[in-house]
Short mmCIF file of C-alpha atoms and ligand atoms in Angstrom, two decimals:
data_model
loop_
_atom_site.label_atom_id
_atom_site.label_comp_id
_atom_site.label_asym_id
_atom_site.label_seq_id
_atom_site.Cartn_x
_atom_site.Cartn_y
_atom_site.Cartn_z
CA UNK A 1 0.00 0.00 0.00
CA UNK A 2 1.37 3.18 -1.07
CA UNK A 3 1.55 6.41 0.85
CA UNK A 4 -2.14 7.79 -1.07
CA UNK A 5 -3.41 4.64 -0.48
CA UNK A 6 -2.84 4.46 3.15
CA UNK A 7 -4.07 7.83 3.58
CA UNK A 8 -7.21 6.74 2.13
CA UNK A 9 -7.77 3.65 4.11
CA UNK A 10 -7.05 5.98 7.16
CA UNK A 11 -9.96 8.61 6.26
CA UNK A 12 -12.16 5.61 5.74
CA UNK A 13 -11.86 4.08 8.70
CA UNK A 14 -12.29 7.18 10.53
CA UNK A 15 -15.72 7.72 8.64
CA UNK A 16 -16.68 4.14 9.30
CA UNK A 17 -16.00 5.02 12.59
CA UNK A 18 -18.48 7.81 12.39
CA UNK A 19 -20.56 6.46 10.25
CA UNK A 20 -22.02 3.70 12.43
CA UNK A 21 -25.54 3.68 13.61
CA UNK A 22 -27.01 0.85 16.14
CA UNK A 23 -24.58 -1.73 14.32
CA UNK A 24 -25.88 -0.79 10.36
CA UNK A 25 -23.32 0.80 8.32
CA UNK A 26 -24.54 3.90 6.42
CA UNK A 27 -23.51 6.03 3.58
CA UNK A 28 -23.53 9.54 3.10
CA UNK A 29 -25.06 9.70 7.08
CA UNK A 30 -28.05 8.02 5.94
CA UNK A 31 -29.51 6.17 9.24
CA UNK A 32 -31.69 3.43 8.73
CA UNK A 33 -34.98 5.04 9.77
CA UNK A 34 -34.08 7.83 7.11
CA UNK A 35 -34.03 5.39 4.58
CA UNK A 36 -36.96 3.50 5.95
CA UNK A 37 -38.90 7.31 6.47
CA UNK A 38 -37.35 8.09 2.44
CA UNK A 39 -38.71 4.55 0.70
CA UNK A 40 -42.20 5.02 2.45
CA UNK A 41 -42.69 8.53 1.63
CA UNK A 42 -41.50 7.81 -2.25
CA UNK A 43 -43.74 5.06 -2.81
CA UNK A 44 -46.75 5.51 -0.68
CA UNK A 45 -48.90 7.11 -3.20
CA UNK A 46 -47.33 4.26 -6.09
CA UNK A 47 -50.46 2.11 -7.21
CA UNK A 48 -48.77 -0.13 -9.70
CA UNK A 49 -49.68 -3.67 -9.08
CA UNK A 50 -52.75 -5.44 -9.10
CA UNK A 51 -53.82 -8.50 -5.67
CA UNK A 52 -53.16 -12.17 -6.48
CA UNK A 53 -56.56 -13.02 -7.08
CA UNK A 54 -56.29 -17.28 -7.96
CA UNK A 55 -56.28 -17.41 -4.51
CA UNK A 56 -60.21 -15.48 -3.73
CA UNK A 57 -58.99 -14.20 -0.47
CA UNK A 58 -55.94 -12.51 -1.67
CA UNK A 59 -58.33 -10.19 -3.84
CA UNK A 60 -59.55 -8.86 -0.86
CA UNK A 61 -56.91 -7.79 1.49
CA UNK A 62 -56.76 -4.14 1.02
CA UNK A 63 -54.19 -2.97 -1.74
CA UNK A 64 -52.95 0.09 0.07
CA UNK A 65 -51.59 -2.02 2.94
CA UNK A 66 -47.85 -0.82 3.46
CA UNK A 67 -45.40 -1.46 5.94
CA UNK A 68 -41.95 -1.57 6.45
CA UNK A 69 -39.84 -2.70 8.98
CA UNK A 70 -35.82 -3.80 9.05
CA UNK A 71 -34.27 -5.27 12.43
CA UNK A 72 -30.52 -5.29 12.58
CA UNK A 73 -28.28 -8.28 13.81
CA UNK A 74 -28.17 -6.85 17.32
CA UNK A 75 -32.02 -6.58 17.55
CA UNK A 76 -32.84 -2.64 16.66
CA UNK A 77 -35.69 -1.96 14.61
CA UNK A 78 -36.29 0.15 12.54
CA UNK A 79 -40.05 0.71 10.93
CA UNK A 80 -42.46 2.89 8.78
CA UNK A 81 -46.20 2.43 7.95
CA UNK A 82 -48.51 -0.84 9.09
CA UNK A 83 -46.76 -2.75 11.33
CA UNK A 84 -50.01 -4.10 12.80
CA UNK A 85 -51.76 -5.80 9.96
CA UNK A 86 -51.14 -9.53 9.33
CA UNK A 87 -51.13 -10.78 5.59
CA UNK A 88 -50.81 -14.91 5.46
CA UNK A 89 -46.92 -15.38 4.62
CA UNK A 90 -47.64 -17.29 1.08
CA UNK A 91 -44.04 -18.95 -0.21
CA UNK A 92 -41.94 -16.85 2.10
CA UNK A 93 -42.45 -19.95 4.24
CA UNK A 94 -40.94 -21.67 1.91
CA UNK A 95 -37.40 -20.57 2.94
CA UNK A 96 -38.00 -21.61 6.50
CA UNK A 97 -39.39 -25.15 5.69
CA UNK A 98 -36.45 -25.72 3.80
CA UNK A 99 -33.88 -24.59 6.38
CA UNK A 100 -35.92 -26.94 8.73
CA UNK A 101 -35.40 -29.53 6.41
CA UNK A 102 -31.25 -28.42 5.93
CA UNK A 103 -31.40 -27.91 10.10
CA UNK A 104 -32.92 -31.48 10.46
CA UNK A 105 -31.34 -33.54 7.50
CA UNK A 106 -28.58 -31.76 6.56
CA UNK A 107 -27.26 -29.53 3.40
CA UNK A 108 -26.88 -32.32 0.84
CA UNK A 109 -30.41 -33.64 1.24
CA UNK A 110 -32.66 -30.74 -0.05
CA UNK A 111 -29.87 -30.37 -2.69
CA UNK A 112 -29.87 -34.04 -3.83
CA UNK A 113 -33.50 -34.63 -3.66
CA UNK A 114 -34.75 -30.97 -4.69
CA UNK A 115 -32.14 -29.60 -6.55
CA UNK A 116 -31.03 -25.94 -5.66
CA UNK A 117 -31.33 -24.65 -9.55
CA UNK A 118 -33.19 -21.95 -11.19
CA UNK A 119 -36.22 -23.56 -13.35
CA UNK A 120 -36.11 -20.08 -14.89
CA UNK A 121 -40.34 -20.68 -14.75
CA UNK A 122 -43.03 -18.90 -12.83
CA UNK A 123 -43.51 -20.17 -9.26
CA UNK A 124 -46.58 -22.82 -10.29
CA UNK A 125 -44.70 -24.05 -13.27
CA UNK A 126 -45.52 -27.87 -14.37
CA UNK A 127 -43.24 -27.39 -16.96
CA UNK A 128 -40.54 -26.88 -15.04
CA UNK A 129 -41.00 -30.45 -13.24
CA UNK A 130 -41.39 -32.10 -16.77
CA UNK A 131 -37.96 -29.77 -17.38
CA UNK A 132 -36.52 -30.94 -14.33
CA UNK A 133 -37.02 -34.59 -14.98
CA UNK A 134 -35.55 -34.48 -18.54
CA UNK A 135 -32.80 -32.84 -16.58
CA UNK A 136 -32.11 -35.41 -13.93
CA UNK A 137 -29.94 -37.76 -15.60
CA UNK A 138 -27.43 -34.90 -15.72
CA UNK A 139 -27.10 -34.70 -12.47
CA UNK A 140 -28.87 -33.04 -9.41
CA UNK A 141 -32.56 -31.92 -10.88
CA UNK A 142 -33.01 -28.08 -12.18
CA UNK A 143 -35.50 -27.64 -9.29
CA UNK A 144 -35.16 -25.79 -5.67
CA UNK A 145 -37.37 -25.62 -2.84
CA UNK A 146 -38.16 -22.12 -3.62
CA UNK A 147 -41.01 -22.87 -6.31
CA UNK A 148 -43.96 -24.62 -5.31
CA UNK A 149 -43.14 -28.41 -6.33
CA UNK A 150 -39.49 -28.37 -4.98
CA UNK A 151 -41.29 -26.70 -1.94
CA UNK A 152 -43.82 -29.22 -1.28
CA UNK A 153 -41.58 -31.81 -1.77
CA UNK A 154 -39.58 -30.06 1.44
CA UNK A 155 -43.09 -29.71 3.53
CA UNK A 156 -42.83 -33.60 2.58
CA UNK A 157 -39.69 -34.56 3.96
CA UNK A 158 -40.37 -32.76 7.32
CA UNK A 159 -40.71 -35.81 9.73
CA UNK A 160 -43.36 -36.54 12.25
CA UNK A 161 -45.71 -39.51 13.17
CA UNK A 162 -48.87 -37.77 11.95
CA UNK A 163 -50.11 -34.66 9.98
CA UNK A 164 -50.42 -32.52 13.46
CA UNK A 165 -46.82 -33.72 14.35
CA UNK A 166 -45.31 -32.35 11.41
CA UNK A 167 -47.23 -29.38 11.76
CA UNK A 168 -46.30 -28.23 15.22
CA UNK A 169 -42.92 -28.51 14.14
CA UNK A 170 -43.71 -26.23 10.53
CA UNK A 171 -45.16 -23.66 12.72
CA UNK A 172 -42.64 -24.07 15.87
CA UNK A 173 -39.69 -23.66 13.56
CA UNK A 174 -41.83 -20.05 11.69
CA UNK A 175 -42.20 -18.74 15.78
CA UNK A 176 -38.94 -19.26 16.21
CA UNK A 177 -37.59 -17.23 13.80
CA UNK A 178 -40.74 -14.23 14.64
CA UNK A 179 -39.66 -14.71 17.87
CA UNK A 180 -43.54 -14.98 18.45
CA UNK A 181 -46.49 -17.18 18.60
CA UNK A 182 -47.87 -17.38 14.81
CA UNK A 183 -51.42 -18.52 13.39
CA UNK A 184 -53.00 -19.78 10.97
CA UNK A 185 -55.32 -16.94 8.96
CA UNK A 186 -58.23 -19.45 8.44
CA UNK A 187 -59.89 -17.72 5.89
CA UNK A 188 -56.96 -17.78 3.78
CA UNK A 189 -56.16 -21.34 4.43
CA UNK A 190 -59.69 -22.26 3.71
CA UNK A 191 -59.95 -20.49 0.19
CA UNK A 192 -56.61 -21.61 -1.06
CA UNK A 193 -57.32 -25.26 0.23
CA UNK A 194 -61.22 -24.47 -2.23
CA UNK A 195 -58.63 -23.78 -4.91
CA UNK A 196 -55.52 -25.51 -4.93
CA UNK A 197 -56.26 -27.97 -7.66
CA UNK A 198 -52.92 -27.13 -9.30
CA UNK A 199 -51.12 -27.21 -6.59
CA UNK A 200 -52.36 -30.44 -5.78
CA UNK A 201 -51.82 -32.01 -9.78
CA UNK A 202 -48.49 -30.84 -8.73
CA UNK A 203 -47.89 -32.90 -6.01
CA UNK A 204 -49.51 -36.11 -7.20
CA UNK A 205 -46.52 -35.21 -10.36
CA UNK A 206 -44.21 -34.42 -7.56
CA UNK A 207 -44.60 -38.28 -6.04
CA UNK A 208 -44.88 -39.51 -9.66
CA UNK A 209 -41.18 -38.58 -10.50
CA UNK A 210 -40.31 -39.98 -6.49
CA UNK A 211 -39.70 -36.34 -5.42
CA UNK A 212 -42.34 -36.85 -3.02
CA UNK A 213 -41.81 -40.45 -1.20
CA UNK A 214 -45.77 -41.02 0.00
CA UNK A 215 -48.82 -38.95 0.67
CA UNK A 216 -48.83 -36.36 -1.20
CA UNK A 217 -52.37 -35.45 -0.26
CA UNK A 218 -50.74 -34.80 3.49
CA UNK A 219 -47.55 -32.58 2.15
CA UNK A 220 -50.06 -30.04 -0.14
CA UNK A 221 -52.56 -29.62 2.60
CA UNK A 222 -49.53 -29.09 4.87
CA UNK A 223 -48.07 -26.51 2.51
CA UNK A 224 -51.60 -24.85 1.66
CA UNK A 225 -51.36 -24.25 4.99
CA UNK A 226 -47.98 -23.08 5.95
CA UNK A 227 -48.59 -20.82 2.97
CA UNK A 228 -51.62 -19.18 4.96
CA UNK A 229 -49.82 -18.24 8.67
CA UNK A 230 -50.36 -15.10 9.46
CA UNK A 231 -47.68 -12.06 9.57
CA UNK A 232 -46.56 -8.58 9.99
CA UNK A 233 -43.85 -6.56 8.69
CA UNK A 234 -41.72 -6.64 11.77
CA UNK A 235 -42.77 -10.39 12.17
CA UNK A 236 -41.12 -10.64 8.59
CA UNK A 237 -38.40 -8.94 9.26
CA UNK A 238 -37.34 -10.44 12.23
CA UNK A 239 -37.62 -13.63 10.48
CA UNK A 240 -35.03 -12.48 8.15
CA UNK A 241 -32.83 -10.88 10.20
CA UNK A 242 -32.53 -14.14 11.83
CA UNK A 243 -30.50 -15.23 8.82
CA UNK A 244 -29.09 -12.12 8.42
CA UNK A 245 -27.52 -13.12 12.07
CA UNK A 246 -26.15 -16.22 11.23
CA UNK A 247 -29.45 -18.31 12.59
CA UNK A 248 -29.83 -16.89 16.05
CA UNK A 249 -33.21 -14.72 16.50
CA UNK A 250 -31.68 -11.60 17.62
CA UNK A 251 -34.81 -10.32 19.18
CA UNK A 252 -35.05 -13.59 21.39
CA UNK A 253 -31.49 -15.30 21.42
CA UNK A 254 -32.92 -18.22 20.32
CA UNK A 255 -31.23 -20.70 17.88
CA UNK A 256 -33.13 -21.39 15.04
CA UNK A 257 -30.81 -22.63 12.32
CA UNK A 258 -27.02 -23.46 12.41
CA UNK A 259 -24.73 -20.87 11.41
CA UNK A 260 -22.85 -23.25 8.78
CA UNK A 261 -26.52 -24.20 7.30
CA UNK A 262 -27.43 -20.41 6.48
CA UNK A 263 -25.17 -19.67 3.14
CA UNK A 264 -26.92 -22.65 1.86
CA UNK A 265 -30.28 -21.22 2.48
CA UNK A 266 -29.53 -17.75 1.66
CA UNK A 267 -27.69 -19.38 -1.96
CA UNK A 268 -31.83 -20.77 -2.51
CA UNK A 269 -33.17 -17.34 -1.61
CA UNK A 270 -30.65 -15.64 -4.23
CA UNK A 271 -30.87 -18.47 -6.98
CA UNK A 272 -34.94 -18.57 -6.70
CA UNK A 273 -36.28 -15.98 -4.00
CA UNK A 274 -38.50 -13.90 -6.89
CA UNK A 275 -38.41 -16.85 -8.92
CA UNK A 276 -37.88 -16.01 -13.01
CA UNK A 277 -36.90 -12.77 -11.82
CA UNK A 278 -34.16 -13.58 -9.54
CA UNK A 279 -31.43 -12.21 -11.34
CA UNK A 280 -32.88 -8.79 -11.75
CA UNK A 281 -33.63 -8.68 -8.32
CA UNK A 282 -30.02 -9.73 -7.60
CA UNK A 283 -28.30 -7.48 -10.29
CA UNK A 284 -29.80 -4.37 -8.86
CA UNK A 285 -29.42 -5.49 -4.95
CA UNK A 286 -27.36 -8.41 -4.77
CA UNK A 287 -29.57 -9.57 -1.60
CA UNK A 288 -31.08 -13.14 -0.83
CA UNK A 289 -34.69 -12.57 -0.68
CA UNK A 290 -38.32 -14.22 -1.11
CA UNK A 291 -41.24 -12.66 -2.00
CA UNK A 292 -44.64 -14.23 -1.31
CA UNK A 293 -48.34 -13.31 -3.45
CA UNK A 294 -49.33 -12.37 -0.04
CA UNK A 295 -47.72 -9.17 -0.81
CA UNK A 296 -44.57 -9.50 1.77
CA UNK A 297 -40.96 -9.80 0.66
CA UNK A 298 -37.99 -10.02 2.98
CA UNK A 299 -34.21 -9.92 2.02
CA UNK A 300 -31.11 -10.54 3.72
CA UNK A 301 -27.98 -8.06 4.33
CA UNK A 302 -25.11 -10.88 5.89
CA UNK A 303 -24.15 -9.72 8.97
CA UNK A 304 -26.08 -6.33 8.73
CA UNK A 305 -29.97 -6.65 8.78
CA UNK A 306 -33.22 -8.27 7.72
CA UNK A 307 -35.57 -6.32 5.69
CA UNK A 308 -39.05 -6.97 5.03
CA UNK A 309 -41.92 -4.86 3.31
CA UNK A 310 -45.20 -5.35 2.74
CA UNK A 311 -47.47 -4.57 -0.07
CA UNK A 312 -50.12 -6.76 -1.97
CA UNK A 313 -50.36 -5.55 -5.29
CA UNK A 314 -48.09 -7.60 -7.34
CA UNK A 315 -46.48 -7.99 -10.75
CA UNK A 316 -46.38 -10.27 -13.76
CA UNK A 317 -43.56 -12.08 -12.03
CA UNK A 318 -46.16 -12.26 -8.75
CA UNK A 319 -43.47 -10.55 -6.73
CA UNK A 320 -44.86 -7.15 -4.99
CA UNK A 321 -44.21 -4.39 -6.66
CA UNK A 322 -43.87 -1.68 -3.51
CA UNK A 323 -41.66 -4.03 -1.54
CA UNK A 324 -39.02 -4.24 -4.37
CA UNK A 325 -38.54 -0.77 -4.96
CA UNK A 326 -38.77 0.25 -1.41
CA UNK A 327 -35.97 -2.98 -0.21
CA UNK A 328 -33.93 -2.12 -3.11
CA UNK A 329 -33.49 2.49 -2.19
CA UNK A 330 -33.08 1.41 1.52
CA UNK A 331 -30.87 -1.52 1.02
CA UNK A 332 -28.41 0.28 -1.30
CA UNK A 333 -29.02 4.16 0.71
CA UNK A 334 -27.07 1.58 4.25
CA UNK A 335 -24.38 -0.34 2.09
CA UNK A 336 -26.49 -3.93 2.42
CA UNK A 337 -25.33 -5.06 -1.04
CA UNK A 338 -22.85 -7.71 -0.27
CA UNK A 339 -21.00 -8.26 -3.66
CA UNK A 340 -20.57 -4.30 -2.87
CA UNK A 341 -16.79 -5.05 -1.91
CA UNK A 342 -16.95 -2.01 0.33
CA UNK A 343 -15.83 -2.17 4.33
CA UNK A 344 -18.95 -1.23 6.20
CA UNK A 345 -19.67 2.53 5.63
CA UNK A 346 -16.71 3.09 3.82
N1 LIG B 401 -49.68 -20.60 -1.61
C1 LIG B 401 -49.26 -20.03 -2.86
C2 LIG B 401 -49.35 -21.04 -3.97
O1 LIG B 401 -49.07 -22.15 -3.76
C3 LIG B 401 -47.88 -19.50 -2.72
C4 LIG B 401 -47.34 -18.89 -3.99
C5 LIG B 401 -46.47 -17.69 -3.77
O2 LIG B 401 -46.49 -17.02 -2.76
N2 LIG B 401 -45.76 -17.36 -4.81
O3 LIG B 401 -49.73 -20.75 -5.06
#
């Protein structure tokens, strides 16, 4: 390092220094609630978007619905808008069945069975498991547990005696990560379990091809209703900023995950977390995230913060369309882009 260069690491780390706000590293003195206050106030008046409506109770949770709420790895929160108002969690739970599944079984089991690949198809794709299957002699499928076969196929390999023993562990391993006592939004799970005939040609496919080892029936109502616990913002972003910190809940203390399981999870969220458009999401934030046609979205800053934001009306890609712009300003206005390179705040 030359003398310049030295200088300049020495004025950096002095700002860094500075810089630091309840454990988030900012830029340009931006503190995390004045990016939370900035993305609320820009997009609160956006209407762009239109409810998931193939599930009939989606179409009715109110589109103007907004809240945002980011926790840090040492527990502050930070929060703008409807923290109150519970939306059912849709494939968001997807990422936490399949770190139960990584916790329980290990990292090469949801990778050998699932496959942790892109199917470059919308969430509900039965393409993609015919694709997938032309794929598997050529190694591991071209599936993850991100899109709803490779995701049922997880809710299937949770153990348990009976259907009510799997569940209290589905729904013990989603508190843990809140950090509080979630239910089920029975209206939701009741309309989507009127309406899930897809979902459930998809798992009958899903044992077909011996993703799915037996009753299928038991792993789709299982995931119909995992799909429909209820949550908040903060609830959201707690969950994430549980993998943000390595597994541990850092509102509660509470292990949830092992720290060497989390890359692999947070490699599914960034391969598959807004499904065919992963890689834009990724390109313009470089976070791990999953959205869910609830509305809610969270992403994941390493060692920084969990972010979550929720707003129903979605796009063509049935990812919401307030929650990505609002992640992506706040994210990027505190430094949370990991392939960023930079030192914290520098
Ligand atoms: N329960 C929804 C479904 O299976 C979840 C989809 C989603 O959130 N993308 O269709």
């Amino acid at each position: 390092m030359n003398r310049r260069m030295k200088t300049i690491a020495a004025a950096c780390a002095l700002g860094l220094a500075g810089l630091y706000a309840s454990g988030v590293a900012t830029q340009a003195q931006t503190t995390p609630q004045q990016a939370v206050d900035a993305a609320f106030n820009k997009y609160k008046g956006l209407k762009e978007g239109k409810n998931a409506d193939y599930i009939p109770a989606l179409a009715k949770v109110d589109p103007n619905l907004f809240g945002i709420a980011l926790v840090t790895v040492d527990g502050k929160v930070y929060s703008a808008g409807d923290l109150k108002t519970e939306v059912s969690i849709q494939s968001i739970s997807k990422v936490f069945t399949m770190a139960q599944v990584i916790q329980e079984q290990g990292l090469d089991s949801v990778a050998n069975r699932i496959g942790v690949d892109a199917t470059g198809a919308r969430f509900n794709s039965i393409i993609a498991i015919e694709g997938a299957k032309l794929m598997s002699g050529a190694g591991a499928p071209e599936m993850n547990p991100l899109v709803n076969p490779g995701a049922i196929s997880a809710t299937s390999m949770v153990t348990g005696g009976s259907a009510d023993a799997v569940w209290s562990k589905i729904i013990g391993f989603h508190n843990d990560a809140a950090g509080r006592q979630l239910t089920v939004l029975q209206d939701v799970y009741k309309s989507e379990s009127d309406s899930n005939q897809r979902n459930q040609a998809i798992g009958a496919l899903m044992l077909a091809y011996g993703y799915i080892k037996s009753n299928w029936q038991q792993a789709v109502d299982l995931y119909t209703r995992q799909c429909s616990i209820g949550v908040n913002a903060k609830d959201l972003a707690t969950m994430a900023a549980t993998l943000a910190a390595g597994g541990t809940n850092p509102a509660t203390g509470k292990k949830v995950i092992d720290a060497d399981k989390v890359p692999g999870v947070l490699a599914v969220m960034a391969t598959a977390g807004l499904y065919d458009d992963s890689g834009k999401w990724l390109y313009h934030t470089g976070l791990p995230a999953k959205s869910g046609v609830g509305g809610g979205i969270i992403a994941v800053s390493p060692g920084k913060f969990g972010i979550a934001v929720i707003s129903p009306p979605l796009d063509d890609a049935g990812n919401s369309v307030r929650a990505q712009k609002a992640i992506t300003d706040i994210s990027n206005a505190l430094g949370g882009n990991p392939y960023s390179g930079k030192k914290a705040g520098s």
